[in-house]
CSV table of C-alpha atoms and ligand atoms in Angstrom, one decimal:
chain,number,residue,atom,x,y,z
A,1,MET,CA,45.6,172.8,129.8
A,2,SER,CA,49.4,172.3,129.5
A,3,THR,CA,51.2,174.0,126.6
A,4,LEU,CA,52.1,170.5,125.3
A,5,LYS,CA,48.5,169.4,125.2
A,6,ARG,CA,47.5,172.5,123.3
A,7,ARG,CA,50.2,171.7,120.7
A,8,LEU,CA,49.1,168.1,120.1
A,9,PRO,CA,46.4,167.1,117.7
A,10,PRO,CA,43.1,165.8,119.2
A,11,LEU,CA,42.9,162.0,119.7
A,12,LYS,CA,40.7,161.3,116.7
A,13,HIS,CA,43.4,162.8,114.5
A,14,ARG,CA,46.1,160.6,116.0
A,15,LEU,CA,45.0,157.5,114.1
A,16,TRP,CA,46.0,157.3,110.4
A,17,ASP,CA,43.7,154.4,109.6
A,18,PRO,CA,41.2,154.1,112.4
A,19,LYS,CA,39.4,151.2,110.8
A,20,ALA,CA,42.5,149.0,110.6
A,21,GLU,CA,44.2,150.2,113.8
A,22,THR,CA,41.2,149.7,116.1
A,23,MET,CA,39.7,146.6,114.6
A,24,SER,CA,38.6,143.9,117.0
A,25,ARG,CA,41.0,141.1,117.7
A,26,GLU,CA,38.6,138.6,116.2
A,27,GLU,CA,38.4,140.5,112.9
A,28,LEU,CA,42.2,141.0,113.0
A,29,GLU,CA,42.9,137.3,113.4
A,30,LYS,CA,40.6,136.4,110.6
A,31,LEU,CA,42.4,138.9,108.3
A,32,GLN,CA,45.8,137.7,109.5
A,33,LEU,CA,44.9,134.0,108.7
A,34,GLU,CA,43.6,134.9,105.2
A,35,ARG,CA,46.7,136.9,104.5
A,36,LEU,CA,49.0,134.2,106.0
A,37,GLN,CA,47.5,131.6,103.8
A,38,ALA,CA,47.9,133.8,100.7
A,39,THR,CA,51.5,134.5,101.5
A,40,VAL,CA,52.4,130.9,102.1
A,41,ARG,CA,50.8,130.0,98.7
A,42,ARG,CA,52.6,132.8,97.0
A,43,VAL,CA,56.0,131.9,98.2
A,44,TYR,CA,55.4,128.1,97.6
A,45,GLU,CA,54.4,128.8,94.0
A,46,ARG,CA,57.0,131.5,93.2
A,47,VAL,CA,60.1,131.1,95.3
A,48,PRO,CA,62.1,127.9,94.8
A,49,PHE,CA,63.9,128.4,98.1
A,50,TYR,CA,60.6,128.3,100.0
A,51,ARG,CA,59.1,125.4,98.0
A,52,GLU,CA,62.1,123.3,98.9
A,53,LYS,CA,62.1,124.4,102.5
A,54,LEU,CA,58.4,123.7,102.9
A,55,ASP,CA,58.7,120.4,101.1
A,56,ASN,CA,61.6,119.4,103.4
A,57,ALA,CA,59.5,120.3,106.4
A,58,GLY,CA,56.6,118.3,105.0
A,59,VAL,CA,54.3,121.3,105.0
A,60,LYS,CA,52.0,122.2,102.1
A,61,PRO,CA,50.2,125.6,101.9
A,62,GLU,CA,46.9,123.9,102.6
A,63,ASP,CA,48.2,122.8,106.0
A,64,ILE,CA,48.0,126.3,107.3
A,65,ARG,CA,44.4,126.3,108.8
A,66,THR,CA,44.9,128.4,111.9
A,67,LEU,CA,47.2,131.1,113.0
A,68,GLU,CA,49.0,128.7,115.3
A,69,ASP,CA,49.9,126.7,112.3
A,70,VAL,CA,52.5,129.3,111.5
A,71,GLN,CA,54.7,127.3,113.9
A,72,LYS,CA,54.8,124.5,111.3
A,73,LEU,CA,56.6,126.8,108.9
A,74,PRO,CA,60.4,126.9,108.8
A,75,PHE,CA,62.3,130.0,109.9
A,76,THR,CA,64.1,132.3,107.5
A,77,CYS,CA,67.3,133.9,108.6
A,78,LYS,CA,69.8,136.5,107.4
A,79,ASP,CA,72.1,133.8,106.0
A,80,ASP,CA,69.3,132.6,103.8
A,81,MET,CA,68.9,136.1,102.4
A,82,ARG,CA,72.6,136.3,101.8
A,83,ALA,CA,72.7,133.0,100.1
A,84,ALA,CA,70.0,134.2,97.8
A,85,TYR,CA,71.9,137.4,97.0
A,86,PRO,CA,70.7,139.5,95.2
A,87,TYR,CA,67.2,138.5,94.0
A,88,GLY,CA,66.9,134.8,94.9
A,89,LEU,CA,64.0,135.4,97.4
A,90,PHE,CA,61.9,137.7,95.2
A,91,ALA,CA,58.4,136.5,94.6
A,92,ALA,CA,57.7,139.1,91.8
A,93,PRO,CA,59.6,139.5,88.5
A,94,LEU,CA,61.9,142.5,88.3
A,95,LYS,CA,59.5,144.1,85.8
A,96,ASP,CA,57.0,144.5,88.7
A,97,ILE,CA,59.6,145.7,91.2
A,98,VAL,CA,59.7,149.5,91.4
A,99,ARG,CA,62.3,150.0,94.2
A,100,ILE,CA,65.3,148.2,95.6
A,101,HIS,CA,66.8,148.8,99.0
A,102,ALA,CA,69.6,146.9,100.8
A,103,SER,CA,71.1,146.6,104.3
A,104,SER,CA,74.5,148.1,104.8
A,105,GLY,CA,76.3,144.8,104.7
A,106,THR,CA,78.8,145.8,107.4
A,107,THR,CA,78.7,142.3,108.8
A,108,GLY,CA,78.8,140.5,105.5
A,109,LEU,CA,77.1,140.5,102.1
A,110,SER,CA,74.2,142.9,102.1
A,111,THR,CA,70.6,141.7,102.0
A,112,VAL,CA,68.6,143.0,99.1
A,113,VAL,CA,64.9,143.7,99.1
A,114,GLY,CA,62.5,144.7,96.4
A,115,TYR,CA,59.1,146.5,96.5
A,116,THR,CA,56.2,146.3,94.1
A,117,ARG,CA,54.1,149.4,93.5
A,118,ARG,CA,51.6,148.0,96.0
A,119,ASP,CA,54.3,147.3,98.6
A,120,LEU,CA,55.4,150.9,98.3
A,121,ARG,CA,51.9,152.1,98.9
A,122,ASN,CA,51.5,149.9,101.9
A,123,TRP,CA,54.9,151.0,103.2
A,124,SER,CA,53.9,154.7,103.0
A,125,ASP,CA,50.7,154.0,104.8
A,126,LEU,CA,52.4,152.1,107.6
A,127,VAL,CA,54.9,154.8,108.1
A,128,ALA,CA,52.0,157.4,108.0
A,129,ARG,CA,50.5,155.4,110.9
A,130,LEU,CA,53.6,155.7,113.1
A,131,LEU,CA,54.0,159.4,112.3
A,132,THR,CA,50.4,160.1,113.2
A,133,ALA,CA,50.7,158.0,116.4
A,134,GLY,CA,53.8,160.2,117.3
A,135,GLY,CA,51.8,163.4,116.8
A,136,VAL,CA,52.6,164.4,113.2
A,137,THR,CA,49.9,165.9,111.0
A,138,ARG,CA,49.7,167.5,107.6
A,139,HIS,CA,50.4,170.8,109.3
A,140,ASP,CA,53.9,169.7,110.3
A,141,VAL,CA,57.2,170.4,108.8
A,142,VAL,CA,59.2,167.2,109.0
A,143,HIS,CA,63.0,167.4,109.0
A,144,ILE,CA,64.4,164.0,108.0
A,145,SER,CA,68.0,163.4,109.1
A,146,PHE,CA,68.1,159.7,108.3
A,147,GLY,CA,70.4,158.8,105.4
A,148,TYR,CA,68.8,158.5,102.0
A,149,GLY,CA,70.0,155.8,99.7
A,150,LEU,CA,69.9,152.0,100.0
A,151,PHE,CA,69.1,152.4,103.7
A,152,THR,CA,65.3,152.4,104.2
A,153,GLY,CA,65.2,155.1,106.9
A,154,GLY,CA,65.3,158.2,104.7
A,155,PHE,CA,63.0,157.1,102.0
A,156,GLY,CA,60.7,155.3,104.3
A,157,LEU,CA,60.0,158.2,106.6
A,158,HIS,CA,59.9,160.6,103.6
A,159,GLN,CA,57.2,158.7,101.8
A,160,GLY,CA,55.1,158.4,105.0
A,161,SER,CA,55.4,162.1,105.8
A,162,GLU,CA,54.3,163.0,102.2
A,163,ARG,CA,51.5,160.5,102.5
A,164,ILE,CA,50.2,162.5,105.5
A,165,GLY,CA,50.6,165.7,103.6
A,166,ALA,CA,53.3,167.2,105.9
A,167,SER,CA,56.0,169.4,104.4
A,168,VAL,CA,59.0,167.2,104.1
A,169,ILE,CA,62.6,168.5,104.4
A,170,PRO,CA,64.8,165.7,103.0
A,171,VAL,CA,68.1,166.8,104.6
A,172,SER,CA,69.6,163.4,105.1
A,173,SER,CA,72.4,163.0,107.7
A,174,GLY,CA,75.7,164.9,108.1
A,175,ASN,CA,76.7,168.6,108.3
A,176,THR,CA,75.1,169.0,111.6
A,177,GLU,CA,75.5,172.8,112.0
A,178,ARG,CA,73.6,173.1,108.7
A,179,GLN,CA,70.9,170.8,110.1
A,180,VAL,CA,70.4,173.2,113.0
A,181,ARG,CA,70.3,176.3,110.7
A,182,LEU,CA,67.7,174.6,108.4
A,183,MET,CA,65.5,173.5,111.3
A,184,LYS,CA,65.5,177.0,112.5
A,185,ASP,CA,65.0,178.8,109.2
A,186,PHE,CA,62.5,176.3,107.7
A,187,GLY,CA,60.5,176.1,111.0
A,188,ALA,CA,60.8,172.3,111.4
A,189,THR,CA,58.2,171.0,113.9
A,190,ALA,CA,59.1,167.3,113.7
A,191,LEU,CA,62.6,165.8,113.8
A,192,VAL,CA,63.2,162.3,112.4
A,193,GLY,CA,66.4,160.3,112.7
A,194,THR,CA,68.4,158.1,115.0
A,195,PRO,CA,68.3,158.9,118.7
A,196,SER,CA,72.1,159.2,118.8
A,197,TYR,CA,72.1,161.7,115.9
A,198,ALA,CA,69.3,163.7,117.5
A,199,LEU,CA,71.4,164.0,120.6
A,200,HIS,CA,74.4,165.2,118.5
A,201,ILE,CA,72.1,167.7,116.8
A,202,ALA,CA,70.9,169.0,120.2
A,203,GLU,CA,74.5,169.3,121.4
A,204,THR,CA,75.6,171.2,118.3
A,205,MET,CA,72.6,173.5,118.6
A,206,TYR,CA,73.7,174.6,122.1
A,207,GLU,CA,77.3,175.0,120.9
A,208,MET,CA,76.0,177.3,118.2
A,209,GLY,CA,74.3,179.4,120.8
A,210,VAL,CA,70.8,178.4,119.5
A,211,SER,CA,68.2,177.7,122.2
A,212,PRO,CA,65.4,175.3,121.7
A,213,ASP,CA,63.0,178.3,122.0
A,214,GLU,CA,64.3,179.6,118.7
A,215,LEU,CA,63.2,176.4,117.0
A,216,SER,CA,59.6,175.3,116.4
A,217,LEU,CA,60.2,171.6,117.1
A,218,ARG,CA,57.3,169.8,118.9
A,219,VAL,CA,58.0,166.1,118.4
A,220,GLY,CA,60.8,163.7,117.5
A,221,LEU,CA,60.4,160.3,115.8
A,222,PHE,CA,63.4,158.2,116.5
A,223,GLY,CA,64.4,154.7,115.5
A,224,ALA,CA,66.8,152.4,113.7
A,225,GLU,CA,69.0,151.7,116.7
A,226,PRO,CA,68.6,150.6,120.3
A,227,SER,CA,68.4,153.3,122.9
A,228,SER,CA,67.3,153.6,126.5
A,229,GLU,CA,64.5,155.4,128.3
A,230,THR,CA,67.0,157.7,130.0
A,231,LEU,CA,68.4,158.8,126.6
A,232,ARG,CA,64.9,159.5,125.4
A,233,ARG,CA,64.4,161.8,128.4
A,234,GLU,CA,67.7,163.5,127.8
A,235,ILE,CA,66.8,164.2,124.2
A,236,GLU,CA,63.3,165.4,125.1
A,237,ALA,CA,64.7,167.8,127.7
A,238,LYS,CA,67.5,169.2,125.4
A,239,LEU,CA,65.2,169.7,122.4
A,240,GLN,CA,62.0,170.3,124.4
A,241,ILE,CA,60.0,167.8,122.4
A,242,LEU,CA,58.0,164.7,122.9
A,243,ALA,CA,60.0,161.7,121.5
A,244,THR,CA,58.6,158.4,120.3
A,245,ASP,CA,60.4,155.3,119.2
A,246,ASN,CA,59.7,153.4,116.0
A,247,TYR,CA,61.1,150.1,114.8
A,248,GLY,CA,61.6,148.2,111.6
A,249,LEU,CA,64.2,146.3,109.6
A,250,SER,CA,65.0,146.4,105.9
A,251,GLU,CA,64.5,142.7,105.3
A,252,VAL,CA,60.9,142.9,106.5
A,253,MET,CA,60.0,146.4,105.0
A,254,GLY,CA,62.1,149.1,106.8
A,255,PRO,CA,60.5,151.5,109.2
A,256,GLY,CA,56.8,151.0,109.6
A,257,VAL,CA,56.8,147.6,111.4
A,258,SER,CA,55.9,149.2,114.8
A,259,GLY,CA,55.8,152.5,116.5
A,260,GLU,CA,54.9,154.1,119.8
A,261,CYS,CA,51.8,156.2,120.4
A,262,LEU,CA,52.0,159.3,122.6
A,263,ASN,CA,51.5,157.0,125.7
A,264,LYS,CA,55.1,155.9,125.1
A,265,ASN,CA,54.4,152.5,126.6
A,266,GLY,CA,55.5,150.0,123.9
A,267,LEU,CA,55.5,150.0,120.1
A,268,HIS,CA,52.2,149.1,118.4
A,269,ILE,CA,53.0,146.4,115.8
A,270,ASN,CA,51.1,146.8,112.5
A,271,GLU,CA,49.6,143.4,113.0
A,272,ASP,CA,47.4,143.5,109.9
A,273,HIS,CA,50.7,143.4,107.8
A,274,PHE,CA,53.1,141.5,110.1
A,275,LEU,CA,52.5,138.4,112.2
A,276,ALA,CA,54.7,138.6,115.3
A,277,GLU,CA,56.0,135.7,117.4
A,278,ILE,CA,58.5,135.6,120.3
A,279,ILE,CA,60.8,132.6,120.5
A,280,ASN,CA,63.6,131.3,122.7
A,281,PRO,CA,66.6,132.2,120.5
A,282,GLU,CA,68.4,129.1,121.6
A,283,THR,CA,65.8,126.5,121.1
A,284,GLY,CA,63.5,128.2,118.6
A,285,GLU,CA,60.4,127.4,120.7
A,286,ALA,CA,57.6,129.9,120.9
A,287,LEU,CA,57.4,131.8,124.2
A,288,PRO,CA,54.2,132.9,125.9
A,289,GLU,CA,53.2,136.6,126.0
A,290,GLY,CA,55.2,138.7,128.4
A,291,TYR,CA,58.4,136.7,128.0
A,292,THR,CA,61.5,138.3,126.5
A,293,GLY,CA,62.9,136.6,123.5
A,294,GLU,CA,63.7,137.0,119.8
A,295,LEU,CA,61.1,138.7,117.6
A,296,VAL,CA,60.1,136.6,114.6
A,297,LEU,CA,58.1,138.3,111.9
A,298,THR,CA,56.1,136.9,109.0
A,299,THR,CA,55.0,139.4,106.3
A,300,LEU,CA,51.3,139.2,105.5
A,301,THR,CA,50.9,141.5,102.5
A,302,LYS,CA,54.3,141.9,100.8
A,303,GLU,CA,54.5,141.0,97.1
A,304,GLY,CA,58.1,141.7,96.3
A,305,ILE,CA,59.9,139.7,98.9
A,306,PRO,CA,57.5,138.1,101.4
A,307,LEU,CA,59.3,136.4,104.3
A,308,LEU,CA,58.1,133.5,106.4
A,309,ARG,CA,59.1,133.6,110.1
A,310,TYR,CA,62.1,135.9,109.7
A,311,ARG,CA,64.4,135.8,112.7
A,312,THR,CA,65.1,139.4,113.5
A,313,ARG,CA,67.7,138.7,116.2
A,314,ASP,CA,66.0,141.6,118.1
A,315,LEU,CA,65.0,140.9,121.7
A,316,THR,CA,61.7,142.2,123.0
A,317,ARG,CA,58.4,141.0,124.5
A,318,LEU,CA,54.8,141.4,123.5
A,319,ASP,CA,52.0,143.0,125.4
A,320,SER,CA,48.3,142.8,124.5
A,321,SER,CA,47.0,144.8,127.4
A,322,PRO,CA,44.7,147.6,126.2
A,323,CYS,CA,46.2,151.0,125.4
A,324,SER,CA,44.2,154.2,125.9
A,325,CYS,CA,45.0,155.5,122.4
A,326,GLY,CA,42.4,153.1,121.1
A,327,ARG,CA,44.7,151.0,119.0
A,328,THR,CA,44.0,147.3,119.3
A,329,PHE,CA,47.4,146.2,117.9
A,330,ARG,CA,49.7,144.5,120.4
A,331,ARG,CA,52.7,146.3,121.5
A,332,MET,CA,56.3,145.2,121.6
A,333,ALA,CA,58.6,146.6,124.4
A,334,ARG,CA,61.5,148.8,123.4
A,335,VAL,CA,64.1,146.5,121.8
A,336,GLN,CA,66.5,145.5,124.4
A,337,GLY,CA,69.3,144.7,122.0
A,338,ARG,CA,70.2,142.1,119.4
A,339,THR,CA,71.1,138.5,120.1
A,340,ASP,CA,74.4,139.2,118.3
A,341,ASP,CA,75.0,142.5,120.3
A,342,MET,CA,74.8,140.8,123.6
A,343,MET,CA,78.2,140.9,125.4
A,344,ILE,CA,79.1,137.9,127.3
A,345,ILE,CA,81.7,139.0,129.9
A,346,ARG,CA,83.0,136.3,132.1
A,347,GLY,CA,79.8,134.3,131.6
A,348,VAL,CA,77.5,137.2,132.4
A,349,ASN,CA,75.2,138.4,129.6
A,350,VAL,CA,74.9,142.2,129.3
A,351,PHE,CA,73.4,144.5,126.7
A,352,PRO,CA,74.9,147.9,125.9
A,353,SER,CA,71.5,149.4,126.6
A,354,GLN,CA,71.6,148.2,130.2
A,355,ILE,CA,74.9,149.9,130.7
A,356,GLU,CA,73.6,153.1,129.0
A,357,ASN,CA,70.7,153.1,131.5
A,358,VAL,CA,73.1,153.0,134.4
A,359,LEU,CA,75.5,155.6,133.1
A,360,LEU,CA,72.9,158.2,132.2
A,361,GLU,CA,71.4,158.1,135.7
A,362,ILE,CA,74.7,159.3,137.2
A,363,GLU,CA,75.2,163.0,137.6
A,364,GLY,CA,78.2,164.5,135.9
A,365,VAL,CA,78.2,161.8,133.1
A,366,GLU,CA,77.4,162.8,129.5
A,367,PRO,CA,75.4,160.5,127.2
A,368,HIS,CA,78.5,159.7,125.1
A,369,TYR,CA,80.3,156.4,125.8
A,370,GLU,CA,82.1,153.4,124.3
A,371,LEU,CA,82.3,149.9,125.5
A,372,VAL,CA,85.7,148.3,124.8
A,373,LEU,CA,85.9,144.5,125.2
A,374,ASP,CA,89.2,142.9,125.4
A,375,ARG,CA,90.8,139.7,126.7
A,376,VAL,CA,93.7,139.5,129.1
A,377,GLY,CA,94.9,136.0,129.3
A,378,ALA,CA,91.8,133.9,129.4
A,379,LEU,CA,89.7,136.6,131.0
A,380,ASP,CA,87.3,139.0,129.2
A,381,THR,CA,87.5,142.6,130.2
A,382,LEU,CA,85.2,145.5,129.8
A,383,GLU,CA,86.3,149.1,129.7
A,384,ILE,CA,83.7,151.8,129.9
A,385,ARG,CA,85.0,155.0,128.3
A,386,VAL,CA,82.6,157.8,129.1
A,387,GLU,CA,82.6,161.5,128.8
A,388,VAL,CA,82.0,163.7,131.8
A,389,THR,CA,80.8,167.3,132.0
A,390,PRO,CA,83.5,170.1,131.6
A,391,GLU,CA,83.0,171.0,135.3
A,392,ILE,CA,83.8,167.5,136.5
A,393,PHE,CA,86.7,167.2,134.0
A,394,GLU,CA,88.3,170.4,135.1
A,395,GLY,CA,87.6,169.8,138.8
A,396,ARG,CA,89.5,168.0,141.5
A,397,MET,CA,91.3,164.8,140.8
A,398,ALA,CA,89.6,163.3,143.9
A,399,GLY,CA,86.2,164.1,142.3
A,400,LEU,CA,87.1,162.1,139.2
A,401,VAL,CA,88.3,159.1,141.2
A,402,GLU,CA,85.1,159.2,143.2
A,403,LEU,CA,83.0,159.3,140.1
A,404,GLU,CA,84.9,156.3,138.5
A,405,LYS,CA,84.3,154.3,141.6
A,406,LYS,CA,80.6,155.2,141.6
A,407,ILE,CA,80.1,154.1,138.0
A,408,CYS,CA,82.0,150.9,138.6
A,409,HIS,CA,79.9,150.1,141.7
A,410,LYS,CA,76.6,150.9,139.9
A,411,VAL,CA,77.4,148.8,136.9
A,412,GLN,CA,78.5,146.0,139.1
A,413,SER,CA,75.3,146.0,141.2
A,414,GLU,CA,72.9,146.4,138.3
A,415,CYS,CA,74.6,144.4,135.5
A,416,GLY,CA,76.7,141.9,137.5
A,417,ILE,CA,80.0,142.6,135.9
A,418,THR,CA,83.0,144.6,137.1
A,419,PRO,CA,84.2,147.0,134.4
A,420,THR,CA,87.2,149.4,134.4
A,421,VAL,CA,86.0,153.0,133.9
A,422,SER,CA,87.9,155.7,132.0
A,423,LEU,CA,86.4,159.2,132.3
A,424,VAL,CA,87.3,161.0,129.1
A,425,GLU,CA,87.4,164.6,128.0
A,426,PRO,CA,84.1,166.2,126.8
A,427,LYS,CA,83.7,165.8,123.0
A,428,SER,CA,86.4,163.2,122.7
A,429,ILE,CA,84.1,160.3,121.7
A,430,GLN,CA,83.2,160.3,118.1
A,431,ARG,CA,79.6,161.4,117.4
A,432,SER,CA,77.3,159.3,115.3
A,433,GLN,CA,75.6,160.7,112.2
A,434,GLY,CA,73.5,157.5,111.8
A,435,LYS,CA,73.5,154.4,113.8
A,436,ALA,CA,75.9,154.7,116.8
A,437,LYS,CA,78.6,152.2,117.2
A,438,ARG,CA,79.0,151.8,121.0
A,439,VAL,CA,80.9,148.5,121.3
A,440,ILE,CA,84.5,147.9,120.2
A,441,ASP,CA,85.4,144.3,120.5
A,442,LYS,CA,89.2,143.7,120.5
A,443,ARG,CA,88.9,140.1,121.4
A,444,VAL,CA,90.3,137.5,119.0
A,445,PHE,CA,88.2,134.4,118.8
B,501,DLL,O1,67.0,150.5,110.7
B,501,DLL,C1,64.9,150.4,109.6
B,501,DLL,C2,64.5,151.6,110.3
B,501,DLL,C3,64.7,152.9,109.8
B,501,DLL,C4,63.7,151.5,111.5
B,501,DLL,C5,64.3,154.0,110.4
B,501,DLL,C6,63.3,152.7,112.1
B,501,DLL,C7,63.6,153.9,111.6
B,501,DLL,P1,68.1,148.2,109.1
B,501,DLL,O2,69.1,149.1,108.8
B,501,DLL,O3,67.9,146.9,108.3
B,501,DLL,O4,66.7,148.9,109.1
B,501,DLL,O5,68.3,147.7,110.6
B,501,DLL,C8,67.4,147.0,111.3
B,501,DLL,O6,68.0,148.0,113.4
B,501,DLL,O7,66.9,144.6,113.4
B,501,DLL,C9,67.2,146.4,115.0
B,501,DLL,O8,68.3,145.7,115.4
B,501,DLL,C10,67.6,147.9,114.8
B,501,DLL,N1,66.5,148.8,115.1
B,501,DLL,C11,65.7,149.4,114.2
B,501,DLL,N2,64.8,150.1,114.8
B,501,DLL,C12,65.1,150.0,116.2
B,501,DLL,C13,64.5,150.6,117.4
B,501,DLL,C14,66.3,150.0,109.9
B,501,DLL,N3,63.5,151.4,117.4
B,501,DLL,C15,67.9,146.8,112.8
B,501,DLL,N4,65.1,150.2,118.5
B,501,DLL,C16,66.9,146.0,113.6
B,501,DLL,C17,66.1,149.3,118.6
B,501,DLL,C18,66.2,149.1,116.3
B,501,DLL,N5,66.7,148.8,117.5
């Protein structure tokens, strides 16, 4: 038996709520329909915004007779939430709301969400599911490096870990050397945070002369930003852990919408609490399973702020093929990017994650990069600024030129665009302590 297998809990302990997570599709769909009907009734009766939207669409709650009828419902988007700032979409009075979170609002007015006591209980359980799926048990010491505050990451993972009975270390983000010391001294076995911050922690650890053998880490649960399979492998190798990806968004709940099991082959969506659809982001039409499009989520149990057909802007595809972990919930593929992150360079659509995948496959290149978009005359340009290893940086000039050419050629053949490449000094690109910002768009529209 491999060391890793010995260190993982047996399969039956890798399901937090076996009854829910392995129910038959028939049972699940029945439950989803009941919950969908109740949600539509709830918002129709309690939220003037939805009553008006449904009336305008000519839909009454009793028209929802099958799960497919969800398509009769209007979409909700981020702008609707902003227009309702702060509490306009709440379906419960403030006296029943016990927690408020909000998105950062970097791209406009923040979106505000409220949780009733029951919402908080459900949230903890759903996060407990993804932690369990990623190998965490009550015997673990969970180091949480997500920010605490209005962001849902810190509190979300915290409550879920406590729900499992693990020992939680609520470090929050920042002060990275201290994070390494605490992980070592407190014997953290699970690391929780964004993948970009995990990488920064790993790098800092090596700089401090601490080897992964001196830590007790086994698993990493990462999410809150897009990242590639190659970056996962890099983090796993550097920290000597098994890393899983989990997804969520504050509007819909926060973390806990979906998470990978240890098969690492898509994120199981908590379908008893969220109804997932994939649509063509341009036309709004539903796409068949297997097609990549925008994920649309309808909450099925939320009381504080239920949402009908929320357009996440995240691009993914669904997969209902069986998974050997025993969960019957469909999986969504790793999020490819957001519709609003997609770079259109001279008419070619490219996601930062596609470029990341290419870069990290090339020897001598470090996983730290920035994509700078600009416009020269009428033409869009893309500059890839990427760090190289100290050996390459200090090596021959010819070696650097060769590497630049190689990157340029690979990006061109795999993404269809011709970038300029700037190889930069190790450690010159700013490290992220939360969600990484990879794209700098200097174009004026
Ligand atoms: O990032 C919630 C969260 C916290 C999820 C901790 C997972 C772990 P927001 O700040 O509202 O909420 O940002 C939501 O982040 O629409 C995606 O674009 C992106 N995102 C979240 N998780 C992933 C992921 C939290 N695993 C937005 N992969 C979402 C790719 C992700 N993108």
